[in-house]
mmCIF file of C-alpha atoms in Angstrom:
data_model
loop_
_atom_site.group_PDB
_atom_site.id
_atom_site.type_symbol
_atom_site.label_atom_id
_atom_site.label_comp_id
_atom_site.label_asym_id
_atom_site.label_seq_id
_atom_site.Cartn_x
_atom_site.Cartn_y
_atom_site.Cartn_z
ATOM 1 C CA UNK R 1 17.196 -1.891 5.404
ATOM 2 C CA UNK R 2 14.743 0.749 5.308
ATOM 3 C CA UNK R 3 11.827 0.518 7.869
ATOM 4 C CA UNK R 4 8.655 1.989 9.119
ATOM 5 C CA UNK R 5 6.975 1.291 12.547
ATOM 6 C CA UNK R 6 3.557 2.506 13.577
ATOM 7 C CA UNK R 7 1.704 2.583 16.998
ATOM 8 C CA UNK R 8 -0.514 -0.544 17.272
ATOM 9 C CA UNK R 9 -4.212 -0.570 17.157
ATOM 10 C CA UNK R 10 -6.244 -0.896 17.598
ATOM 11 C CA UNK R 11 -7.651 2.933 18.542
ATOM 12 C CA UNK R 12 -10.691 3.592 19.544
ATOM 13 C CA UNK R 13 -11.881 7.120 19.637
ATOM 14 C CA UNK R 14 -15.803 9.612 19.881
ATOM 15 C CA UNK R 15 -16.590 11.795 17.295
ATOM 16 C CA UNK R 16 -14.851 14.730 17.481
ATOM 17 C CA UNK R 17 -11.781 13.503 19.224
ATOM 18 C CA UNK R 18 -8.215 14.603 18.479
ATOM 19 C CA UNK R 19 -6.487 11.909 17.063
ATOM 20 C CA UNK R 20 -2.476 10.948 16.980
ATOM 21 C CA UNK R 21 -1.075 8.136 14.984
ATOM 22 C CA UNK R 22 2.800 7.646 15.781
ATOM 23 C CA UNK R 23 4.960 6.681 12.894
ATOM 24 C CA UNK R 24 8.543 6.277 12.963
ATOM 25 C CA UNK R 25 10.889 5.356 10.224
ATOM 26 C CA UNK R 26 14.125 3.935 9.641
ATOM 27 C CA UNK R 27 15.856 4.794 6.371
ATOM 28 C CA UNK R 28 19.238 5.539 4.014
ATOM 29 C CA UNK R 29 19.598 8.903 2.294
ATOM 30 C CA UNK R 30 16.124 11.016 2.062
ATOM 31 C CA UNK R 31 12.828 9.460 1.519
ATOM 32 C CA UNK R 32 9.550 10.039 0.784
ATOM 33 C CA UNK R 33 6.456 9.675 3.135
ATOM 34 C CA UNK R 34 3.418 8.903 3.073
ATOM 35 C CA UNK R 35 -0.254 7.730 5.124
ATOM 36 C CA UNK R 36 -2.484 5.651 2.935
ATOM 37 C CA UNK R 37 -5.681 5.001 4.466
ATOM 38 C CA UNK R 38 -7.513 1.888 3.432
ATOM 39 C CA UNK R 39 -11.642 1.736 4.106
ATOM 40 C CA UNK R 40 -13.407 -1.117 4.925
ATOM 41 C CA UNK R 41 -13.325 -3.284 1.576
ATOM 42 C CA UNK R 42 -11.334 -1.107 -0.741
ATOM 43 C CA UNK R 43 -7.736 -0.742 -1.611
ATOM 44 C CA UNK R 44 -5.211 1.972 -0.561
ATOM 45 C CA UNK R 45 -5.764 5.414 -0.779
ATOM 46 C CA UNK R 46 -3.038 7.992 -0.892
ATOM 47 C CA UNK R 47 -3.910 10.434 2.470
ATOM 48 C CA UNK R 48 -1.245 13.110 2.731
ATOM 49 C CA UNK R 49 2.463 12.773 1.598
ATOM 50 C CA UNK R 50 6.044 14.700 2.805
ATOM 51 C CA UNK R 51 8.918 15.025 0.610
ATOM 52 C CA UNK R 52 11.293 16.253 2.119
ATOM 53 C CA UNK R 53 12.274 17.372 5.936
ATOM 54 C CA UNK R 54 9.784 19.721 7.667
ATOM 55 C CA UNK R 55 7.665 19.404 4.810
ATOM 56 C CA UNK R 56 3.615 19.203 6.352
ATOM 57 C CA UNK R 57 1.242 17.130 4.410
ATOM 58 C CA UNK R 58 -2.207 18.134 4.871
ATOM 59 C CA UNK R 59 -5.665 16.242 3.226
ATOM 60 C CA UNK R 60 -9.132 16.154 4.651
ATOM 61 C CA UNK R 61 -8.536 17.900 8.086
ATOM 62 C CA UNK R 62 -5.512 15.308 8.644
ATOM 63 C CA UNK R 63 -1.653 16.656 8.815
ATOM 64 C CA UNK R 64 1.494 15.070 9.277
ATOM 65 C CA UNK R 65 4.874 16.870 9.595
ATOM 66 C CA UNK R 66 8.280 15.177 8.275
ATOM 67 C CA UNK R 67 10.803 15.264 11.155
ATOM 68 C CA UNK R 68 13.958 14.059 9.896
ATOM 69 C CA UNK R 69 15.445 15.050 13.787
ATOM 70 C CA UNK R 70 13.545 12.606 15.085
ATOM 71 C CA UNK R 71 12.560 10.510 12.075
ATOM 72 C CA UNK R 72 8.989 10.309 12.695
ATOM 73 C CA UNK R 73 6.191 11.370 11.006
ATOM 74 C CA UNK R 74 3.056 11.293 12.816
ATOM 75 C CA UNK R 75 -0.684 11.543 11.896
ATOM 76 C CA UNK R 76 -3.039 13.931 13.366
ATOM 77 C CA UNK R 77 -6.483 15.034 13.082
ATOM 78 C CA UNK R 78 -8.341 17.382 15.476
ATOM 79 C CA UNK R 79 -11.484 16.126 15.039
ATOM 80 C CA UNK R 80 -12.453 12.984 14.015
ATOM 81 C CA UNK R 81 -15.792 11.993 12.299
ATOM 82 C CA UNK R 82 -17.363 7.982 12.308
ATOM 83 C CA UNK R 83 -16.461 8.677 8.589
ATOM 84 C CA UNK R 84 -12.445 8.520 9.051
ATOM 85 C CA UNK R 85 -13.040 4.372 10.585
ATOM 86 C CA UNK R 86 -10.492 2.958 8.797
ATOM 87 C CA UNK R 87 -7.024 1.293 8.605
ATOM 88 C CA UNK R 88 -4.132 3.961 8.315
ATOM 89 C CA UNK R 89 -0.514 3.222 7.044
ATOM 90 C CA UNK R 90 2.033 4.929 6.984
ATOM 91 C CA UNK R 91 4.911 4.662 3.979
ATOM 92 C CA UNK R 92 8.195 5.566 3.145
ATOM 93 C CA UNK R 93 9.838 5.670 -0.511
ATOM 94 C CA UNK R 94 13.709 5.804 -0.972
ATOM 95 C CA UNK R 95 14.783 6.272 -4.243
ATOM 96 C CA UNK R 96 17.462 4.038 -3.081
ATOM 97 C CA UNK R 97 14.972 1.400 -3.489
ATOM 98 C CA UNK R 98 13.647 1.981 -6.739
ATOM 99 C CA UNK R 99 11.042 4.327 -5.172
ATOM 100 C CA UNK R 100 9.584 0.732 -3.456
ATOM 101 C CA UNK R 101 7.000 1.600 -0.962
ATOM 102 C CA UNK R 102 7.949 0.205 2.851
ATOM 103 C CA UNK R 103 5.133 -0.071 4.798
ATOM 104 C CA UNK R 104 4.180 0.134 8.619
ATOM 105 C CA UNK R 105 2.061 -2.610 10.439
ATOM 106 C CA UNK R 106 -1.203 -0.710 10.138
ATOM 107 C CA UNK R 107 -3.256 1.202 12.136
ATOM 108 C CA UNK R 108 -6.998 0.407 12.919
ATOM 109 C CA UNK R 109 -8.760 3.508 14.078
ATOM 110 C CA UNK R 110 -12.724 3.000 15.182
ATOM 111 C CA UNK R 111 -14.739 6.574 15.381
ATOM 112 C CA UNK R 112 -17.532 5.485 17.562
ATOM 113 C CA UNK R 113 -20.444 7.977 17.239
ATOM 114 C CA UNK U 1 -4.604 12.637 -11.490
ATOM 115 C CA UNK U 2 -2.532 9.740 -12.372
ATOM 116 C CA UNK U 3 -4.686 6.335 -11.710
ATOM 117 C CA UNK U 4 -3.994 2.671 -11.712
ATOM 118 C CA UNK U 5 -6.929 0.274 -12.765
ATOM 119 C CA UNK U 6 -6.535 -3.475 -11.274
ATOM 120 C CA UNK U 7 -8.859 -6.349 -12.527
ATOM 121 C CA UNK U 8 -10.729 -8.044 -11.021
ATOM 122 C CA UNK U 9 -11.874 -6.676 -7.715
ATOM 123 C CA UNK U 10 -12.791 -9.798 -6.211
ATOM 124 C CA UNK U 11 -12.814 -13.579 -7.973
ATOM 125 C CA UNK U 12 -13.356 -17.016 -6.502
ATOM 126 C CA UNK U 13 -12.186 -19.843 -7.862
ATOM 127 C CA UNK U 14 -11.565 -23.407 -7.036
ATOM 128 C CA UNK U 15 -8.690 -25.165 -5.562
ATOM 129 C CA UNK U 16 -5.962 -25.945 -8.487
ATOM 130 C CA UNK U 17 -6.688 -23.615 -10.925
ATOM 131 C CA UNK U 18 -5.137 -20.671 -12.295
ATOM 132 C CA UNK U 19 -6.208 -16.795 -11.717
ATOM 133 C CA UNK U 20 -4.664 -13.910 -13.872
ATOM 134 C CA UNK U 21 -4.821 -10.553 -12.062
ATOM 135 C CA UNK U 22 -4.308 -6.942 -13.783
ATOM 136 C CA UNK U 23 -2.634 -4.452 -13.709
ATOM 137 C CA UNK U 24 -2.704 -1.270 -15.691
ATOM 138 C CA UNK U 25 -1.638 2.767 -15.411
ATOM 139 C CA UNK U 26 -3.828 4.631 -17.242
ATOM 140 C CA UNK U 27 -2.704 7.788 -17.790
ATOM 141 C CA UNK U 28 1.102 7.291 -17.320
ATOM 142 C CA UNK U 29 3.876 4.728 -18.514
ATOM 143 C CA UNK U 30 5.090 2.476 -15.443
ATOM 144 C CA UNK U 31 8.413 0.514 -15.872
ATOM 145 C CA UNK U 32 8.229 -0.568 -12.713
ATOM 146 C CA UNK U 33 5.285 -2.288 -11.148
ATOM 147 C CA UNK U 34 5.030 -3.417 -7.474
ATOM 148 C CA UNK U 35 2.704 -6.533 -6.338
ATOM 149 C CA UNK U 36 1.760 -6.641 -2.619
ATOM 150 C CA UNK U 37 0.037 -8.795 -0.379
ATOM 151 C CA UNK U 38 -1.729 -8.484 2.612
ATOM 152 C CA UNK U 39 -3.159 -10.761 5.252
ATOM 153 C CA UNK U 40 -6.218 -10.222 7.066
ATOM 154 C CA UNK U 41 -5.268 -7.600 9.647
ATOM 155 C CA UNK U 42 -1.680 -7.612 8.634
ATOM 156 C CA UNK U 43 0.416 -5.000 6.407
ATOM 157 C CA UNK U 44 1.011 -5.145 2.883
ATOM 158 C CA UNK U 45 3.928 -7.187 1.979
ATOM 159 C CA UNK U 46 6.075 -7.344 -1.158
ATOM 160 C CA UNK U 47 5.995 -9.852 -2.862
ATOM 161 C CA UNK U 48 7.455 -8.906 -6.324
ATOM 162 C CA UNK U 49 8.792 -6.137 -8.358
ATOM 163 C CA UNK U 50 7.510 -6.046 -12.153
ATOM 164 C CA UNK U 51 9.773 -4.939 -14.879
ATOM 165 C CA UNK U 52 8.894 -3.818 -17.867
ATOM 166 C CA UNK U 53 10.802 -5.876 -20.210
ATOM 167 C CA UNK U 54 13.072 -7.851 -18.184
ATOM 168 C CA UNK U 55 12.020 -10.523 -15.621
ATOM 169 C CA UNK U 56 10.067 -9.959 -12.684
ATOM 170 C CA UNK U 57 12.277 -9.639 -8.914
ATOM 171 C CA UNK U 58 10.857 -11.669 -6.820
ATOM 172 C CA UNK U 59 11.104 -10.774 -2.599
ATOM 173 C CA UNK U 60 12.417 -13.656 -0.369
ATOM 174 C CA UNK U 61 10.269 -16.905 0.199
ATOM 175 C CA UNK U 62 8.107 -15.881 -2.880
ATOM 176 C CA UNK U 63 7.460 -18.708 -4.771
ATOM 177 C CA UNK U 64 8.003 -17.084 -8.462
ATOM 178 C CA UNK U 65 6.402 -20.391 -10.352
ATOM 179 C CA UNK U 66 3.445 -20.185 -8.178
ATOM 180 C CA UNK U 67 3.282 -15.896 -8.787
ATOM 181 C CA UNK U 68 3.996 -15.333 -12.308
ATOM 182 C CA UNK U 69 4.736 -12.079 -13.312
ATOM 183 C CA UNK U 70 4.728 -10.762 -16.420
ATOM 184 C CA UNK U 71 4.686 -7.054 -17.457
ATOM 185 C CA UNK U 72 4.335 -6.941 -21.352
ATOM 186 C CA UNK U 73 4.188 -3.545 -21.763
ATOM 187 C CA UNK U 74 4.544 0.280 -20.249
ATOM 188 C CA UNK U 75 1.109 -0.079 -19.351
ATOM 189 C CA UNK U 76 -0.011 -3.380 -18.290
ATOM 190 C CA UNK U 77 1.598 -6.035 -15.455
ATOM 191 C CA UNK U 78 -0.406 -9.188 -15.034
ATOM 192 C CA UNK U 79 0.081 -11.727 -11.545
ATOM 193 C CA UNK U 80 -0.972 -15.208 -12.210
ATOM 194 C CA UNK U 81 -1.870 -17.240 -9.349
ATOM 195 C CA UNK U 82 -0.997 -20.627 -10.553
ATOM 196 C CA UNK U 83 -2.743 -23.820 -9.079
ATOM 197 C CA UNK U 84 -4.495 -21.896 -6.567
ATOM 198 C CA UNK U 85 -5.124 -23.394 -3.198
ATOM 199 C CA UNK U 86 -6.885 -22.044 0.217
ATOM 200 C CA UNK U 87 -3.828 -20.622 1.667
ATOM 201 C CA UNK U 88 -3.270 -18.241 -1.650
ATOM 202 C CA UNK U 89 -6.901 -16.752 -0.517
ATOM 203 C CA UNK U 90 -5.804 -13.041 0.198
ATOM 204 C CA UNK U 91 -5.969 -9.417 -1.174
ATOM 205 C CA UNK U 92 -3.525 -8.748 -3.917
ATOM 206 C CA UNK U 93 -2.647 -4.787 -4.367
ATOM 207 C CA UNK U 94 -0.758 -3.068 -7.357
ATOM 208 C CA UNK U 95 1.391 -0.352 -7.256
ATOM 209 C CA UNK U 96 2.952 1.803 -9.958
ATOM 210 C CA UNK U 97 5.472 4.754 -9.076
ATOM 211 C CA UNK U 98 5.111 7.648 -11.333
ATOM 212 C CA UNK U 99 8.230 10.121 -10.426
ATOM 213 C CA UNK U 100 10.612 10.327 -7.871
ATOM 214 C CA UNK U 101 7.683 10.911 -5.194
ATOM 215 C CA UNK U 102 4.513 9.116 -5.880
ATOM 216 C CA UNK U 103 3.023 5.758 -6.504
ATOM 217 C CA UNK U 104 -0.355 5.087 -6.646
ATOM 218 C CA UNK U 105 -2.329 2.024 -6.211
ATOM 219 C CA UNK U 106 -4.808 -0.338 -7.871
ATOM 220 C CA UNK U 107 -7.860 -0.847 -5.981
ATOM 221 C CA UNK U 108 -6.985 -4.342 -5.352
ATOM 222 C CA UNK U 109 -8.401 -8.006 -5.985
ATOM 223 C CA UNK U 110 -9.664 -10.225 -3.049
ATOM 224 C CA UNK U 111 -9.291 -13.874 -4.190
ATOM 225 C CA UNK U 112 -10.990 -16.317 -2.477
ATOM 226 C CA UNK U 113 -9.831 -20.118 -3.008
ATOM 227 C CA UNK U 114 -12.788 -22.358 -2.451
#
């Protein structure tokens, strides 16, 4: 079945560090993806999406390109603020699957002023 | 843009009752409705998928008399929590897909089982 797998956390980082969250997916036919971002005490938040193979999602100063050579779709940011502390996820959606979201484990990233 | 409205955002509530979580897209029919779970410091986890209409599809070791499920209309899904106990003290997250492409998310509901 379909699969995403995200570098562990969790990452600690100083303000206006360059950040890199790995994200790899497995998957049937041509999905969707996706980083949520979820801030202490709320839900999930939609960050950037990719629909379709070399496709770049961009929000907020963070970008992730869809590499469908090496099925990964990573999360950067060139500068990171104490603001962006939060837990990142990254998502895939295969129609296959009735557009059902798989998730990664999580990523906690710390922004330490 | 499109937004999905869950209810309540947090609720405690003693051990062997019964908690009724909402649901609802606000600005777009859902016929599908997704109910997650997640641990502390885990991932979200499926637990269910909502169907307008039809009975809910429950994932693997879901207990579907303990998670009721019912999702009356294009608008509204509702996850009861039935005879709650500690262990069922977690954050509950809604999802509704709107196209091929997109699904967005209630803000969730922390219940806390006292």
């Amino acid at each position: 079945g379909d699969s995403v797998t995200q570098m562990e956390g969790p990452v600690t980082l100083s303000e206006e560090a360059f950040l890199t969250i790995n994200c790899t997916y497995t998957a049937t036919g041509y999905p969707s993806l996706f980083w949520y971002v979820q801030y202490p005490g709320e839900g999930l938040q939609l960050l950037l999406k990719a629909t379709k193979a070399d496709d770049k999602g961009s929000n907020k100063g963070f970008e992730a390109t869809y590499r469908k050579e090496t099925t990964s779709f990573h999360l950067e940011k060139g500068s990171v603020q104490v603001s962006d502390s939060a837990v990142y996820f990254c998502a895939l959606s295969s129609q296959n699957a009735g557009n059902m979201l798989t998730f990664g484990g999580g990523t906690r990233l710390m922004v330490k002023p | 843009g499109a937004v999905v409205s869950q209810h309540p955002s947090r609720v405690i509530c003693k051990s062997g009752t019964s908690v009724k979580i909402e649901c609802r897209s606000l600005d777009f029919q859902a016929t599908t409705m997704f109910w997650y779970r997640q641990f502390p410091k885990q991932s979200l986890m499926l637990m269910a998928t909502s169907n307008e209409g039809s009975k809910a599809t429950y994932e693997q070791g879901v207990e579907k008399d303990k998670f009721l499920i019912n999702h009356a209309s294009l608008t509204l899904s509702t996850l009861t929590v039935t005879s709650a106990h500690p262990e069922d003290s977690s954050f509950y997250i809604c999802s509704a897909p709107k196209g091929s492409t997109e699904a967005f998310f209630g803000q969730g509901t922390r219940l806390t089982v006292v």
